[in-house]
PDB file of C-alpha atoms in Angstrom:
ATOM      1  CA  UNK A   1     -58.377  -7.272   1.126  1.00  0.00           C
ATOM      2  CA  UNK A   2     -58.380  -8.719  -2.328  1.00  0.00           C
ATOM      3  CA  UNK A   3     -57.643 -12.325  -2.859  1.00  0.00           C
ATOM      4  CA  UNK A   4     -55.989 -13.366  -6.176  1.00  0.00           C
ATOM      5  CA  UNK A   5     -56.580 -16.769  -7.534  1.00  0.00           C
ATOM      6  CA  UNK A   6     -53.261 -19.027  -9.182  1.00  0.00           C
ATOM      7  CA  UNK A   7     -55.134 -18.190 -12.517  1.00  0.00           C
ATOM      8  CA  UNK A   8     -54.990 -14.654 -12.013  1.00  0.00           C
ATOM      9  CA  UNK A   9     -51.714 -14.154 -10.644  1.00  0.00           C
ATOM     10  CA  UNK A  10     -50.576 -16.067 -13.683  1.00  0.00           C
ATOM     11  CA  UNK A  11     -52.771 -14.186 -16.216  1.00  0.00           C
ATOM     12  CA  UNK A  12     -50.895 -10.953 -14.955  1.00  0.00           C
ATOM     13  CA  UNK A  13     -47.514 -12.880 -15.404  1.00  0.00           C
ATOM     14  CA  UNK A  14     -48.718 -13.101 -18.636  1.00  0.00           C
ATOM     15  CA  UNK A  15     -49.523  -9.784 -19.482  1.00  0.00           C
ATOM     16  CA  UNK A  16     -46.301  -8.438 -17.809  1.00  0.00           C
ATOM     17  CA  UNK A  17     -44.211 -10.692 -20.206  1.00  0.00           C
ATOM     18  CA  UNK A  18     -45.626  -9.532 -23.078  1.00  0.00           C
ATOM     19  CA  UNK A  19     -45.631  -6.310 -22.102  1.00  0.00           C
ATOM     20  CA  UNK A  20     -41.732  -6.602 -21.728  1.00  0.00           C
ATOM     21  CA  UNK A  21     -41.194  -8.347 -24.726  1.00  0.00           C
ATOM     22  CA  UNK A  22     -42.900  -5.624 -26.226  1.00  0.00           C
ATOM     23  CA  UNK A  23     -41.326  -3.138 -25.211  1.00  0.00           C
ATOM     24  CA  UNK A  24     -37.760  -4.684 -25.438  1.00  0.00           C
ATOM     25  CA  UNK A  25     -38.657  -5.236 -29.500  1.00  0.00           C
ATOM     26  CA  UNK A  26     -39.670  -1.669 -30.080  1.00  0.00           C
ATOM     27  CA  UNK A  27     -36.867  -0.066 -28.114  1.00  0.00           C
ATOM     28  CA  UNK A  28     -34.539  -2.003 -29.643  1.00  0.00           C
ATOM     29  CA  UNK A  29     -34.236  -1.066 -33.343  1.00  0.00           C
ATOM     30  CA  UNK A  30     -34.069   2.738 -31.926  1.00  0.00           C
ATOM     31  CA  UNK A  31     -31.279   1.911 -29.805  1.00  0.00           C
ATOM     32  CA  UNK A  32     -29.281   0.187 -32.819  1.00  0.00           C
ATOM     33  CA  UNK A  33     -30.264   3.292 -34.950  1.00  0.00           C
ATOM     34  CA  UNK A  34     -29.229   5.977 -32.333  1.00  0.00           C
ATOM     35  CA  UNK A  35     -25.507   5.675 -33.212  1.00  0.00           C
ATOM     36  CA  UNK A  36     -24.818   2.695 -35.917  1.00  0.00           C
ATOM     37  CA  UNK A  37     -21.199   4.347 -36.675  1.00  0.00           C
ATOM     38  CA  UNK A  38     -20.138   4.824 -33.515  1.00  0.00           C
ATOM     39  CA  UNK A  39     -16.365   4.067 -33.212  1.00  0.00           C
ATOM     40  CA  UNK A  40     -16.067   0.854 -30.715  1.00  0.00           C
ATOM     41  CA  UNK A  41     -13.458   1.675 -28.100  1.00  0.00           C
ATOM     42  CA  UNK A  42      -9.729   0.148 -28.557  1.00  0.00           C
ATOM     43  CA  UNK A  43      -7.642  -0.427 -31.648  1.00  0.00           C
ATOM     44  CA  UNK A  44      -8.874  -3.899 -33.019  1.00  0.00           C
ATOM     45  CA  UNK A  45     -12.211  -5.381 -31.891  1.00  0.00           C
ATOM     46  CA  UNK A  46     -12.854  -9.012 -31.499  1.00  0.00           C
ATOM     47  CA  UNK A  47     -16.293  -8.690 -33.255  1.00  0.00           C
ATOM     48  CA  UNK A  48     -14.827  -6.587 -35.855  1.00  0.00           C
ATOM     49  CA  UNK A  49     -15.749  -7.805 -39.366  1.00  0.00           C
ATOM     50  CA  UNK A  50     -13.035  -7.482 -42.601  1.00  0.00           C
ATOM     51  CA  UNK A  51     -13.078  -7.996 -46.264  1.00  0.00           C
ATOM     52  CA  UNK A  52     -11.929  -7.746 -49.472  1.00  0.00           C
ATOM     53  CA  UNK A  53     -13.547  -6.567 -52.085  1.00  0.00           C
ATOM     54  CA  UNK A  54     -12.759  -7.517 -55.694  1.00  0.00           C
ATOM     55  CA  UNK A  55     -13.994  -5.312 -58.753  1.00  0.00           C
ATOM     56  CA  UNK A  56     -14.832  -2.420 -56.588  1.00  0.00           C
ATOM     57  CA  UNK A  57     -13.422   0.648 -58.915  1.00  0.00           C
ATOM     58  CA  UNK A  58     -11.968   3.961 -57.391  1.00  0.00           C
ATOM     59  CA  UNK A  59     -10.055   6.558 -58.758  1.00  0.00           C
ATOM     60  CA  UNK A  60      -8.219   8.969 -56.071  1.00  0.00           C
ATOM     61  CA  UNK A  61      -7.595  12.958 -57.558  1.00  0.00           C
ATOM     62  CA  UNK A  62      -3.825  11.435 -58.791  1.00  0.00           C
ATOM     63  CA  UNK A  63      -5.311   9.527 -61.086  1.00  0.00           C
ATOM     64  CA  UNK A  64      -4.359   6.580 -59.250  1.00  0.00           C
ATOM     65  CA  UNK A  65      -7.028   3.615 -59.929  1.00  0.00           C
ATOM     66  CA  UNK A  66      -8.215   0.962 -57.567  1.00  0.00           C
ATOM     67  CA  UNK A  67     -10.208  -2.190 -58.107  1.00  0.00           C
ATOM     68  CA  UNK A  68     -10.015  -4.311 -54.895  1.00  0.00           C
ATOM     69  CA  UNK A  69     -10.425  -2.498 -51.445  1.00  0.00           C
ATOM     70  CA  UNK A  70     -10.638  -3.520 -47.769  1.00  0.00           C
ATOM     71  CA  UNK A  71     -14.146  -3.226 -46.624  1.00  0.00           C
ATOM     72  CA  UNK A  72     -13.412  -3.257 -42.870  1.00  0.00           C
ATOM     73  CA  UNK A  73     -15.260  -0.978 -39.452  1.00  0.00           C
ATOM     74  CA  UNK A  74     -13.497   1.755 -38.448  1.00  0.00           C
ATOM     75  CA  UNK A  75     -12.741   4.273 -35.906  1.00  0.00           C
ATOM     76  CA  UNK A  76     -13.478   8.141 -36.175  1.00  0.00           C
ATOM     77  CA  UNK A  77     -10.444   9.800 -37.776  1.00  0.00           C
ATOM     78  CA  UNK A  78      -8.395  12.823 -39.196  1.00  0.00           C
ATOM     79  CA  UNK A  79      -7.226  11.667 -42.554  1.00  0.00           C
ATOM     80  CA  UNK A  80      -4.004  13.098 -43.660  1.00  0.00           C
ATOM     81  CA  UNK A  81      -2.700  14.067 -47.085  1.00  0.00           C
ATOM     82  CA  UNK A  82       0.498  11.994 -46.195  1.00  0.00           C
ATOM     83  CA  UNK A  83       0.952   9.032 -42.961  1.00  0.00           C
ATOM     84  CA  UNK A  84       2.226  11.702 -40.588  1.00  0.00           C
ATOM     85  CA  UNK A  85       0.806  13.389 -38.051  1.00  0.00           C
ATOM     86  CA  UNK A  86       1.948  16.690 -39.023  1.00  0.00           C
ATOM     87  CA  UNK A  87       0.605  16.219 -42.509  1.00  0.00           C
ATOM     88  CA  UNK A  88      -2.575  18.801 -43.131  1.00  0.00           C
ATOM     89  CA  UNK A  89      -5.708  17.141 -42.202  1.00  0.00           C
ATOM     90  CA  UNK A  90      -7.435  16.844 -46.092  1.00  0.00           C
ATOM     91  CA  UNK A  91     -10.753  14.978 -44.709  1.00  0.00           C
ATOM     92  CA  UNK A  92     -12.673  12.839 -41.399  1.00  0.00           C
ATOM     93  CA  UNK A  93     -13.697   9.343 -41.649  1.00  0.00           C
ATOM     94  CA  UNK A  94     -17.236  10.034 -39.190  1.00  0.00           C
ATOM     95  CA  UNK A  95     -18.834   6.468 -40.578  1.00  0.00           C
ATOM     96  CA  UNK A  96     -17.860   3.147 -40.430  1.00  0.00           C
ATOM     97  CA  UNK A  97     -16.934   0.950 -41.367  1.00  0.00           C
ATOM     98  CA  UNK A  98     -15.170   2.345 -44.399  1.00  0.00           C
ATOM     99  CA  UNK A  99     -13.210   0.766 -47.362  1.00  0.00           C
ATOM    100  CA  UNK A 100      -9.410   1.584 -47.726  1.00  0.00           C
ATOM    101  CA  UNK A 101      -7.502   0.765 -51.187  1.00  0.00           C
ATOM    102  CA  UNK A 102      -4.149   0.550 -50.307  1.00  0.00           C
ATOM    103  CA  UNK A 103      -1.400   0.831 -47.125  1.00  0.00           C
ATOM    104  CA  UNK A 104       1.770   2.128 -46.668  1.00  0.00           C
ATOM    105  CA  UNK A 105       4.161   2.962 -43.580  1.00  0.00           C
ATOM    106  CA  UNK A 106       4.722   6.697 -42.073  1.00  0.00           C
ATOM    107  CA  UNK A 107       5.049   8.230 -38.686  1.00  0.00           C
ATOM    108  CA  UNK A 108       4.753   5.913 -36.031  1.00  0.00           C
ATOM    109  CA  UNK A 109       1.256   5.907 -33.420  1.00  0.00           C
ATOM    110  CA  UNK A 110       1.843   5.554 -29.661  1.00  0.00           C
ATOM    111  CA  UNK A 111       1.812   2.082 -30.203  1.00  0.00           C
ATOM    112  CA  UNK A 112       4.794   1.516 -31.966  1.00  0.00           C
ATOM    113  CA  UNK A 113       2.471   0.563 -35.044  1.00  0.00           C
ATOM    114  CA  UNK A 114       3.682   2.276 -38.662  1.00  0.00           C
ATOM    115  CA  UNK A 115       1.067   0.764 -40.501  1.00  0.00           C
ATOM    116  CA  UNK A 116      -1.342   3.923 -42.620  1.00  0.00           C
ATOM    117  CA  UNK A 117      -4.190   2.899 -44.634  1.00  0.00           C
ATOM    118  CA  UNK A 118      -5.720   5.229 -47.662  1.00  0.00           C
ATOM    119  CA  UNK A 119      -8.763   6.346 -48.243  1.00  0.00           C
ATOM    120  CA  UNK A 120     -11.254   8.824 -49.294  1.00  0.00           C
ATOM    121  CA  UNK A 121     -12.901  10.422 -46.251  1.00  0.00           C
ATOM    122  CA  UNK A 122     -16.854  11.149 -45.381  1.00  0.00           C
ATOM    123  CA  UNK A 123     -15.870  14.520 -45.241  1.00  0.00           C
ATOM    124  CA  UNK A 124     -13.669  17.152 -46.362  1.00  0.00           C
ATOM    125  CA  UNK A 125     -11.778  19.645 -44.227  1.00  0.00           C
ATOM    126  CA  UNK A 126      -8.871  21.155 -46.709  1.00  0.00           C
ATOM    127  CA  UNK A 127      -7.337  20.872 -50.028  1.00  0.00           C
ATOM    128  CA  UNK A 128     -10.824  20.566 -51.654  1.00  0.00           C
ATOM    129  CA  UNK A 129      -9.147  19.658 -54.894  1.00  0.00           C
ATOM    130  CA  UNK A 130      -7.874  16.322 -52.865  1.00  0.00           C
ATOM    131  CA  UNK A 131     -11.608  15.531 -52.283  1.00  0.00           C
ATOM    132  CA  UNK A 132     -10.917  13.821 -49.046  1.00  0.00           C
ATOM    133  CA  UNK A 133      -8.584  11.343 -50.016  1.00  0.00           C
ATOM    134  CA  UNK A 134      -5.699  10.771 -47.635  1.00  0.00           C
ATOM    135  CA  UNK A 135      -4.001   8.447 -44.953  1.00  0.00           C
ATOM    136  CA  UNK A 136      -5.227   7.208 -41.594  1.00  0.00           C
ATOM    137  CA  UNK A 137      -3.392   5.607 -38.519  1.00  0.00           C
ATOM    138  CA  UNK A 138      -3.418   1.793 -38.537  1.00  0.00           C
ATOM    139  CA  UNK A 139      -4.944   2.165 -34.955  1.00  0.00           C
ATOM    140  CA  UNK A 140      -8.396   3.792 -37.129  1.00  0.00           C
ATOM    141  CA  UNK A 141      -8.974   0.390 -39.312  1.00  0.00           C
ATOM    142  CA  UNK A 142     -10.473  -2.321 -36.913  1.00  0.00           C
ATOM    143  CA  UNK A 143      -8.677  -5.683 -37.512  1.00  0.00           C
ATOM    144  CA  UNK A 144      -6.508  -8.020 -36.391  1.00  0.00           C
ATOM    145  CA  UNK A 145      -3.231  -7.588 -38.480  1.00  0.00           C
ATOM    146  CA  UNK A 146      -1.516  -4.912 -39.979  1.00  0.00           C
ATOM    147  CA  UNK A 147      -1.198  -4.462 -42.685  1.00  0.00           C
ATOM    148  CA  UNK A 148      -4.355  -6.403 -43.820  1.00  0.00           C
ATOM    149  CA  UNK A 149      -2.967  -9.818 -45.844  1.00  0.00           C
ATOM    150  CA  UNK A 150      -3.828  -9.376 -49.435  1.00  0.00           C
ATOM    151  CA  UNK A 151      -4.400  -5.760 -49.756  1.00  0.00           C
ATOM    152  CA  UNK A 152      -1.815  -3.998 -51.994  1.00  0.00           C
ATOM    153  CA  UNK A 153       0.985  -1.373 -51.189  1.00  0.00           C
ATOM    154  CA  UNK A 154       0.449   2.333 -51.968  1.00  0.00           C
ATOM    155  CA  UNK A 155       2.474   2.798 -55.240  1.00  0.00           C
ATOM    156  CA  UNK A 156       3.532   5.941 -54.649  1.00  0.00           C
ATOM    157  CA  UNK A 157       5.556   5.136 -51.366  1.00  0.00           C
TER     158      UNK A 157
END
């Protein structure tokens, strides 16, 4: 039988810490990293971070121009070349968050909500010429209030 002294039983206390800590610090960046745009579950999260952005140019394939946009995390989406759900799919939103430059209202979501936001998507799926620009649900853009106070109404709608 092996008898441990208090200073040894601490010693290996010790080393067990540390060799948690350790291992909590270099796990940790790789979990962040495995999925940093993954779309948080529900329509508007509580830790959900929005902003606008002044002098932050944009030109959409109408030759509309933009200089303020809301910078805000986002859900994965279809984006549509108009705010209804039978609307061709033009581009996805697969990163967040995203910036949107303007909102205007279309077919309602599930919710009752009316509220689309417009943007140019991460990727395009048809109507290359569009380059991914088109609308997403209000459900997609992660904040509070819709529409967002301060940023402008589409133009065109």
């Amino acid at each position: 039988m092996r008898h441990t002294t208090p200073h040894g039983k601490r010693r290996a206390a010790l080393a067990g810490a540390a060799l948690s800590l350790a291992l909590t610090a270099a796990l940790a960046p790789a979990a962040a990293q495995a999925n940093p745009s993954a779309p948080r579950a529900g329509s508007a999260d509580a830790t959900a971070t929005c902003s606008l952005r002044q002098n932050q140019p944009h030109k959409d394939t109408l030759g509309n121009y933009f200089s303020l946009d809301l910078y805000c995390d986002n859900l994965a989406s279809d984006a549509f070349g108009r705010p209804a759900f039978n609307a061709p799919v033009t581009g996805r939103l697969k990163f967040s968050p995203s910036w949107f430059v303007c909102w205007t209202e279309g077919d309602a979501a599930p919710d009752g909500n009316k509220i689309w936001y417009y943007t140019q998507s991460d990727e395009v799926v048809s109507l290359p010429g569009i380059k991914g620009w088109g609308m997403v649900p209000a459900k997609v853009v992660q904040t509070q209030k819709h529409p967002y106070p301060g940023l402008p109404r589409c133009p065109w709608f």
